[in-house]
Each structure stands twice: as C-alpha cells, then as structure tokens.
mmCIF file of C-alpha atoms in Angstrom:
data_model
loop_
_atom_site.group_PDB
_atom_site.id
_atom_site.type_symbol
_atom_site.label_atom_id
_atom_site.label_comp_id
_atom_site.label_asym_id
_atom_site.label_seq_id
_atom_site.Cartn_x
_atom_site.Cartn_y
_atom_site.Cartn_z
ATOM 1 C CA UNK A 1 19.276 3.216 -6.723
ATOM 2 C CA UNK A 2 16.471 0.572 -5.897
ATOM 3 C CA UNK A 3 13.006 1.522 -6.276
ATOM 4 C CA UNK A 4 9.837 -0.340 -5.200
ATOM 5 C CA UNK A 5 6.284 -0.854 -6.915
ATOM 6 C CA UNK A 6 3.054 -1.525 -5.028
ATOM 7 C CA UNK A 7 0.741 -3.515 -7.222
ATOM 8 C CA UNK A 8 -2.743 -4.113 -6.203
ATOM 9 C CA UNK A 9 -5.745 -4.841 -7.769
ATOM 10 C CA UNK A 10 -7.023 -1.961 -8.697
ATOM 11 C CA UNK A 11 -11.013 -1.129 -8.815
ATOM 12 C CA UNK A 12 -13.627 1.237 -10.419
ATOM 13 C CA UNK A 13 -14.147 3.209 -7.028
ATOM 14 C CA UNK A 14 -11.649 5.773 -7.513
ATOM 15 C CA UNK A 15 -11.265 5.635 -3.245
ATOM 16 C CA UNK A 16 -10.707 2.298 -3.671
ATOM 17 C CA UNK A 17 -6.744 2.901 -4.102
ATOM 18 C CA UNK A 18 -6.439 5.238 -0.219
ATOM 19 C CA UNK A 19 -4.912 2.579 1.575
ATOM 20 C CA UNK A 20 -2.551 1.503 -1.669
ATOM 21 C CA UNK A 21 -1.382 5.351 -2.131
ATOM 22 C CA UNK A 22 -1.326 5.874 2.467
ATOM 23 C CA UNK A 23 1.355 2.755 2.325
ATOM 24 C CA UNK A 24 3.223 4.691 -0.216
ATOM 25 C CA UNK A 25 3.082 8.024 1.550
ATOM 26 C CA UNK A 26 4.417 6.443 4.624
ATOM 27 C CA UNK A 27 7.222 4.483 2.743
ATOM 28 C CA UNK A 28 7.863 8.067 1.654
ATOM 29 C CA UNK A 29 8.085 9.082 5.278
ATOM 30 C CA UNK A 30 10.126 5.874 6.264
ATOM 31 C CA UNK A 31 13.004 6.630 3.726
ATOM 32 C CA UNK A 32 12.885 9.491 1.527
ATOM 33 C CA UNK A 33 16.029 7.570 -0.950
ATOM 34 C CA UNK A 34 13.721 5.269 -2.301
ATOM 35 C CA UNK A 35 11.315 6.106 -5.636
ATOM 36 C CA UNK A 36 8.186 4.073 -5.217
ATOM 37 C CA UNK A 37 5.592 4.064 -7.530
ATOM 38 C CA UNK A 38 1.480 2.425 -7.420
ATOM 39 C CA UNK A 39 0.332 -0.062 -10.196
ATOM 40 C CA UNK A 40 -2.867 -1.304 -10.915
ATOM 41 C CA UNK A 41 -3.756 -5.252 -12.225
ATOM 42 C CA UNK A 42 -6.722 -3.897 -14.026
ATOM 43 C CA UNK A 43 -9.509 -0.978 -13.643
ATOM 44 C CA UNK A 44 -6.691 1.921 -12.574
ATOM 45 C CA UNK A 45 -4.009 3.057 -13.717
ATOM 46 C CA UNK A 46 -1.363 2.850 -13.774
ATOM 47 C CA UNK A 47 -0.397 -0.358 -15.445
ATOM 48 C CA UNK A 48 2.973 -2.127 -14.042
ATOM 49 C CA UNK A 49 4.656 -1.139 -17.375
ATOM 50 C CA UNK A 50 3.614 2.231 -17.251
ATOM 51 C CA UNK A 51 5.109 2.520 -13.510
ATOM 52 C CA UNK A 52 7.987 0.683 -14.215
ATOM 53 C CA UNK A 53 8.758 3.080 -17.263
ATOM 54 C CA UNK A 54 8.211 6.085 -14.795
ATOM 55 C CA UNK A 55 10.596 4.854 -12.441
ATOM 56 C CA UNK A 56 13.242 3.590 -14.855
ATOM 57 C CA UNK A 57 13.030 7.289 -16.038
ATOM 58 C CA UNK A 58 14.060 8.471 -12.204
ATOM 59 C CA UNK A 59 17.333 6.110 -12.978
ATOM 60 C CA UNK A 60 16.833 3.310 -10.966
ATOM 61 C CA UNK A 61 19.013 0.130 -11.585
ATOM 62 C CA UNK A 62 16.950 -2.415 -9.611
ATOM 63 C CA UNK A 63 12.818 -2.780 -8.905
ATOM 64 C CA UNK A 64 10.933 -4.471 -6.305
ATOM 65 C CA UNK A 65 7.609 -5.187 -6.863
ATOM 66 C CA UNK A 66 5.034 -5.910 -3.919
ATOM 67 C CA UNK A 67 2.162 -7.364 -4.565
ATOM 68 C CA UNK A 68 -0.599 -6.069 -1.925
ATOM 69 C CA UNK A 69 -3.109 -8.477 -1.896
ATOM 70 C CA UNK A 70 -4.039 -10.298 1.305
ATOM 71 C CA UNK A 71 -5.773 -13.585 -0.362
ATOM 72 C CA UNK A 72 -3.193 -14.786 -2.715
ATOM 73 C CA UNK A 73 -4.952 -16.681 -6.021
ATOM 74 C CA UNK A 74 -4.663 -16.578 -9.921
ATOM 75 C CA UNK A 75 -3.807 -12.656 -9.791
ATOM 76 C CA UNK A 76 -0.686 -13.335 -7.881
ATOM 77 C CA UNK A 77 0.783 -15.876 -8.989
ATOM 78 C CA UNK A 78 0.070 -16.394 -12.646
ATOM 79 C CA UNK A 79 -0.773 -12.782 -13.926
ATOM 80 C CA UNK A 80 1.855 -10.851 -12.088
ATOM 81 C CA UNK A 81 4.594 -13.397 -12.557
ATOM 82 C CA UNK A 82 3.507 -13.399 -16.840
ATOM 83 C CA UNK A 83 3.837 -9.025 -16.355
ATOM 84 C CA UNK A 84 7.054 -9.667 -14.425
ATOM 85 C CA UNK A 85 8.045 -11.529 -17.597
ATOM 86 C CA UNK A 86 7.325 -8.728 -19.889
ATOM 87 C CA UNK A 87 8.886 -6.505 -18.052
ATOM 88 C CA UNK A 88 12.428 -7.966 -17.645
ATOM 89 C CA UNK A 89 12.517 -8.902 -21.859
ATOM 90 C CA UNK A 90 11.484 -4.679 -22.058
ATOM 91 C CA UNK A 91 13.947 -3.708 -19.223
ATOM 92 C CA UNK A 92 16.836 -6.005 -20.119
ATOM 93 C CA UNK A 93 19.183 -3.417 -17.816
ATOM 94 C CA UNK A 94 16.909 -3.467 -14.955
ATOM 95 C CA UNK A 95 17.120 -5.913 -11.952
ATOM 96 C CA UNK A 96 13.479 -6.742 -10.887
ATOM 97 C CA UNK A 97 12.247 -8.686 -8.197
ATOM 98 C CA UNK A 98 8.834 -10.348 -6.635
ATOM 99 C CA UNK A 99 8.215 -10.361 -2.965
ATOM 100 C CA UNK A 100 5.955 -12.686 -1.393
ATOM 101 C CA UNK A 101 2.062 -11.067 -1.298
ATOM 102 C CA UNK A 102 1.083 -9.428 1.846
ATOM 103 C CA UNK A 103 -0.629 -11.750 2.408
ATOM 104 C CA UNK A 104 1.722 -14.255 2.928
ATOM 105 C CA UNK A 105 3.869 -12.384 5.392
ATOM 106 C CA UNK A 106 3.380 -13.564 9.068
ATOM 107 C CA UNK A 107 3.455 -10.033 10.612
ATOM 108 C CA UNK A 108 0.422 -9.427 8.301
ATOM 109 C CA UNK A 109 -1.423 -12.445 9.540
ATOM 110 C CA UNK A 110 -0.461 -11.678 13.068
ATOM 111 C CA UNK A 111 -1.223 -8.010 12.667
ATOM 112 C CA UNK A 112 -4.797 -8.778 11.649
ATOM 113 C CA UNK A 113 -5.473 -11.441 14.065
ATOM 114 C CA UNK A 114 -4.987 -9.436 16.787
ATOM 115 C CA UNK A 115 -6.759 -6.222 15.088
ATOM 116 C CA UNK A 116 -9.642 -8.687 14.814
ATOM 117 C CA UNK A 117 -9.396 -9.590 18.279
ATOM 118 C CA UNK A 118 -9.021 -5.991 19.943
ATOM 119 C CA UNK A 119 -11.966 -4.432 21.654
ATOM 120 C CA UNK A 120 -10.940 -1.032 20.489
ATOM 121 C CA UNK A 121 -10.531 -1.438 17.080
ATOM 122 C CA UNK A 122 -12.342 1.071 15.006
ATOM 123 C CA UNK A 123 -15.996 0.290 14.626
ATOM 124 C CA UNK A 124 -18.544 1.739 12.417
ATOM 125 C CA UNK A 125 -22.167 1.616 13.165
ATOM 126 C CA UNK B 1 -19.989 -14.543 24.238
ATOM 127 C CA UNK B 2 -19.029 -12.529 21.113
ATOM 128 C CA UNK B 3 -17.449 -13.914 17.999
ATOM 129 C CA UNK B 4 -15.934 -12.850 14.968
ATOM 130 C CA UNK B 5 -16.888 -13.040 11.341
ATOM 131 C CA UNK B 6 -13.309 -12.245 9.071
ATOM 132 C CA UNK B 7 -15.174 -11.119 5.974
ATOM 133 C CA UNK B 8 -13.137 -11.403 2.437
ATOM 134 C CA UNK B 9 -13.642 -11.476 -0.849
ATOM 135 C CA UNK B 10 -13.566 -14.975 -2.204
ATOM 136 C CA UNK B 11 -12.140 -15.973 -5.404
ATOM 137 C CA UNK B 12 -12.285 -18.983 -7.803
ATOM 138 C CA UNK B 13 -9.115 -20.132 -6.927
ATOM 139 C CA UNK B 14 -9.403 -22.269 -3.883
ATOM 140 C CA UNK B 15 -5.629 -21.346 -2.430
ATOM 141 C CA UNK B 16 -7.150 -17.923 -2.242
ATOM 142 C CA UNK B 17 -8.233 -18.267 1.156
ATOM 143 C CA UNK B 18 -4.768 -19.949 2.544
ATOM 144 C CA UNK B 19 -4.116 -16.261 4.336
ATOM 145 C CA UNK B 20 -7.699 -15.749 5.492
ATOM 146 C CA UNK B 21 -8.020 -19.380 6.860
ATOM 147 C CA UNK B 22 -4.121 -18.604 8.623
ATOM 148 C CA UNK B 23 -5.620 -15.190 10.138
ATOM 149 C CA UNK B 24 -8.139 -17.516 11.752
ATOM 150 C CA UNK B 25 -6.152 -20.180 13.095
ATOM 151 C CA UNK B 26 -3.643 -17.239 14.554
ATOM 152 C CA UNK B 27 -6.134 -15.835 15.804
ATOM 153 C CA UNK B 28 -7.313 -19.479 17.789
ATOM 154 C CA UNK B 29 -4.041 -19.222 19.361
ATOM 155 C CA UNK B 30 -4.252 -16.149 20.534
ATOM 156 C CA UNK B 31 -7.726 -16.210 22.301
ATOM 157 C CA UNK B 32 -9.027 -19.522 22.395
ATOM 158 C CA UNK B 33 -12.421 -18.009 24.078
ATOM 159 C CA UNK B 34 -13.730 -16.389 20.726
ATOM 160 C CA UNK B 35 -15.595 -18.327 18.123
ATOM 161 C CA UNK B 36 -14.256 -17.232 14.803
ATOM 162 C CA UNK B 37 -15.544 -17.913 11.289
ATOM 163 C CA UNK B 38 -14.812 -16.838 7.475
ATOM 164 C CA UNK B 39 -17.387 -15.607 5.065
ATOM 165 C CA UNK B 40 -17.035 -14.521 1.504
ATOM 166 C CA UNK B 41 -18.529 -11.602 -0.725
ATOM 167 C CA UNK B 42 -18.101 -13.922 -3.856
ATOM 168 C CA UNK B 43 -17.055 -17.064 -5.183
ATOM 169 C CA UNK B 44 -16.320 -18.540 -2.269
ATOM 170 C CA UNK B 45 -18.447 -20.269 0.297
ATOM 171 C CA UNK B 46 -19.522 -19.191 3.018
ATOM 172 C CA UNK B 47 -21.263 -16.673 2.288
ATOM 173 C CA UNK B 48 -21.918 -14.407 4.977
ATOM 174 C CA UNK B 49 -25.410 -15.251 6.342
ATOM 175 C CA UNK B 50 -24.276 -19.048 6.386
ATOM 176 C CA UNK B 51 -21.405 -18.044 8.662
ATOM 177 C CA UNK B 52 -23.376 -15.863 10.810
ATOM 178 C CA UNK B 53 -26.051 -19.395 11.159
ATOM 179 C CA UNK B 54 -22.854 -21.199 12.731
ATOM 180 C CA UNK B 55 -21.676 -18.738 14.744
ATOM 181 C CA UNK B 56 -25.587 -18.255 16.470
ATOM 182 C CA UNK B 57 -25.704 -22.118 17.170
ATOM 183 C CA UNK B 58 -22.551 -21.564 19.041
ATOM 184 C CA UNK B 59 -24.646 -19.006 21.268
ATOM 185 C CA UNK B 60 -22.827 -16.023 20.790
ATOM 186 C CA UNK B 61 -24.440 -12.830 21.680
ATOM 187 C CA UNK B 62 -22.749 -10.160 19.789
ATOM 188 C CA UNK B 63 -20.767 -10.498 16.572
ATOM 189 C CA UNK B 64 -17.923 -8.576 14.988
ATOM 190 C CA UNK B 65 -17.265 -8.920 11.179
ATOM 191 C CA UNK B 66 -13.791 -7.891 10.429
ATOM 192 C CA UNK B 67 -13.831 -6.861 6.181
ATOM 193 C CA UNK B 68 -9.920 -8.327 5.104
ATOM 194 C CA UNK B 69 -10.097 -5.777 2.374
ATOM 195 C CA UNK B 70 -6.936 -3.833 1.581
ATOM 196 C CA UNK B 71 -8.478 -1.637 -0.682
ATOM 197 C CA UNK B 72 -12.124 0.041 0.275
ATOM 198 C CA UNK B 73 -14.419 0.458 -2.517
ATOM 199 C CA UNK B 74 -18.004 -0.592 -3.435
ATOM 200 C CA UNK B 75 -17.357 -3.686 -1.536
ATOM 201 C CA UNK B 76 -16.665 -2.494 1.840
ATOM 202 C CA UNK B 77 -18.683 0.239 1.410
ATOM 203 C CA UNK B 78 -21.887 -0.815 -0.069
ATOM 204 C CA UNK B 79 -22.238 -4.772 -0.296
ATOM 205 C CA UNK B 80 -21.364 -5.138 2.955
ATOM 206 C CA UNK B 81 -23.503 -2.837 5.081
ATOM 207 C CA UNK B 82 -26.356 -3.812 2.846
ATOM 208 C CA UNK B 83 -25.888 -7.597 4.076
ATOM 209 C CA UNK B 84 -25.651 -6.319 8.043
ATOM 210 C CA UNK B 85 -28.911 -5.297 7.015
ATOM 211 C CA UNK B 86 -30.155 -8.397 6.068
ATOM 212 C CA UNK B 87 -28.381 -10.083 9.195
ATOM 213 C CA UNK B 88 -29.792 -6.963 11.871
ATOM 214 C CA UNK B 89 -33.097 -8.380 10.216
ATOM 215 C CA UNK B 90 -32.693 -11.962 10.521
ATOM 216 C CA UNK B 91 -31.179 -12.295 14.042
ATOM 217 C CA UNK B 92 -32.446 -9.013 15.931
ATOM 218 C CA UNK B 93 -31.236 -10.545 19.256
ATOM 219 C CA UNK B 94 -27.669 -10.300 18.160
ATOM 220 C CA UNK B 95 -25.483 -7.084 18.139
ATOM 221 C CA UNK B 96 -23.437 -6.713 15.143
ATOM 222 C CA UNK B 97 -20.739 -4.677 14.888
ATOM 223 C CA UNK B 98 -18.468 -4.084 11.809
ATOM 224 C CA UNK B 99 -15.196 -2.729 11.918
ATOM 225 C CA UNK B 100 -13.342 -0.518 9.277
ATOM 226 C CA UNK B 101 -11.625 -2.267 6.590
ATOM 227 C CA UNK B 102 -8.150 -3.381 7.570
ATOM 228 C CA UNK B 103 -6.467 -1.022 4.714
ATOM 229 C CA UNK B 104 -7.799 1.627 7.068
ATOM 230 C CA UNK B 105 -5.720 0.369 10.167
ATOM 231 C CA UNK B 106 -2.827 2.689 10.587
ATOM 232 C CA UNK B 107 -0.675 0.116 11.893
ATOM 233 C CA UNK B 108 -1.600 -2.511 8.960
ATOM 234 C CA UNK B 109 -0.360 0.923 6.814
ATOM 235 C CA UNK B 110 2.495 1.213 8.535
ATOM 236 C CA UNK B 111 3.374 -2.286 8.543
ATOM 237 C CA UNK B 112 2.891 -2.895 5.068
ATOM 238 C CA UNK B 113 5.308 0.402 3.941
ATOM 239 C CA UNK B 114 8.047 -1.415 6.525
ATOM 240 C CA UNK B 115 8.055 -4.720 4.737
ATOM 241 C CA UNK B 116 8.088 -2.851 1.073
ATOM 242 C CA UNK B 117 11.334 -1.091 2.254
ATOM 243 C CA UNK B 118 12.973 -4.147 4.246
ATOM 244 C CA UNK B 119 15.631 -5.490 2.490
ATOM 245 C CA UNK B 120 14.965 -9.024 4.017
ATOM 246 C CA UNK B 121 11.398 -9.430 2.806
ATOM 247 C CA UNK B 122 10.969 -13.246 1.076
ATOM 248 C CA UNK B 123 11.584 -12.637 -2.572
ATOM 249 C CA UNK B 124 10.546 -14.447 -5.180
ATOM 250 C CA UNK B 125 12.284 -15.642 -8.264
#
C-alpha cells in the first residue's frame, strides 16, 4: 500500500491550511485505497516525520510526498530534500519519493492562467 | 482595457518566481489582448503599487489582481485588501477587482488531489 503526503508551508492562521486539508478531502473522494496525510514546513503541525510515522503506522510500504507550493525556492528544494533525507535513514523499510512542486506542473500553470483570465472567476469586493 | 496583476508572495530566492513568471507568459499566449504584470507581498520586487504604475501607463481601465496563494491566511486576507486600499486611493479612476485566492478555486483543488494520486506525476530522486 502507497500512501501520499501533502507538505506545504504551513502558517500561524490556523485557516491558513483549508485549501491544503480540501485537496486531501477530495483525494479522499478520488480513491478511498490511498492513506494521505498533511505536513507542515514550519508554524503547523504536523511535521513530515510526525506524518510519515502516522502513516507508516497504517502499514504502508511506499510514500509520496507532494510538495504544494506554487513558487518553488529554498523551501523546496533544499529543506524538503534535507527532511526527505532524514526520513529514509529513520524509515530504512519505506520507499519514499519527491514529486515535482505544484508549481512546476504545467496543468497548474495552465489552470491558473486561464482562472486569471476568466471573467467569471470568483471576485470579492 | 483591463489587465491583470498575478499577486504572490516573493521570496529571497530569485528562482522563486520561475512558476509565477510561466503563469504570465501562458497566460500571453492565451489572450494576447490583456496586459499582465507580477507583484510581490515580500522580498521580491515589484511590489504591488509599482506594478499597478505600469499597468496605468499602459491605459488600462480596470484591473484584476489574481493572489497565487495556495494557502489563505493573514496574507490574502489582511495585507492584501489593506494595499487595494492604498491603490482605490491612489488611482480612483481605475476599478480594481480582486479575486479569491487560487487555493479557493475548486478546480485548482481538484486538480491538485488528481496529480497527488497520478501515478505518472514527475518524481524526483
């Protein structure tokens, strides 16, 4: 069994994590199979570790971790790869992997172009 | 005319931006009629009332800032409407609009829990 970790940045707005925990409701709803679990950089938790312990516990044998952040700097790819590290020397039985951020991902970049674009997107006085 | 602002964070690292700057550019190719810029919170310049200057020389009448935020905290929620403010006050002849935060697009939700579950998604090593 695979599972999947979104890690985002994390903030001291408590509201701050909606859209992180709505993209793991809807996984939910996507495919029910697959544990996924939230982690936090810094300023929420969880930590990675502490998610990655939580899901090890549901018995999965591999984890992909997605990093949700749309501008892709020090925070991708020297702290989370440095974590990623950690993890694998604690988890020595665990298969873990690293997508690309968001961020990265074409569809994203479409996505929002053409959000930013649309006359009827959402707007708030 | 009406343009767009994409409004993001900023960061100190200047490869932050790369996905920003490609939302932009996409965004050129799709409608080649709507002056776009980028502005940034922090760290990064421009800021937004700079951005807003450039897009007024261009003669646009209304402008639309987009926030690229995945998460919505204090950012979204405070910083920015507080600069509209300043901007409403500093260029009363222009309508400005701002849209909800991207992380609060359904469809950016929905994308983003599709590419955590795909199997194809570009890993890293």
């Amino acid at each position: 069994m695979r599972g999947v970790i979104l890690f985002a940045h994390g903030s001291r707005d408590p509201r701050w994590r909606e859209p992180i925990d709505a993209v793991a409701r809807r996984m939910g709803e996507l495919d029910t199979g697959v544990p996924v679990g939230c982690a936090y950089l810094e300023l929420m938790s969880p930590d990675l570790r502490t998610a990655t312990q939580a899901l090890v516990q549901r018995g999965v044998a591999s984890i992909r971790i997605v990093p949700l952040f749309l501008g892709v700097g020090r925070h991708a790819r020297e702290d989370l790869p440095r974590l990623v590290e950690e993890l694998r020397a604690a988890h020595p039985g665990i298969a873990f992997s690293v997508t690309a951020a968001v961020g990265e991902e074409p569809e994203v970049i479409d996505l929002l172009a053409g959000l930013a674009l649309r006359p009827g997107i959402t707007s708030k006085p």
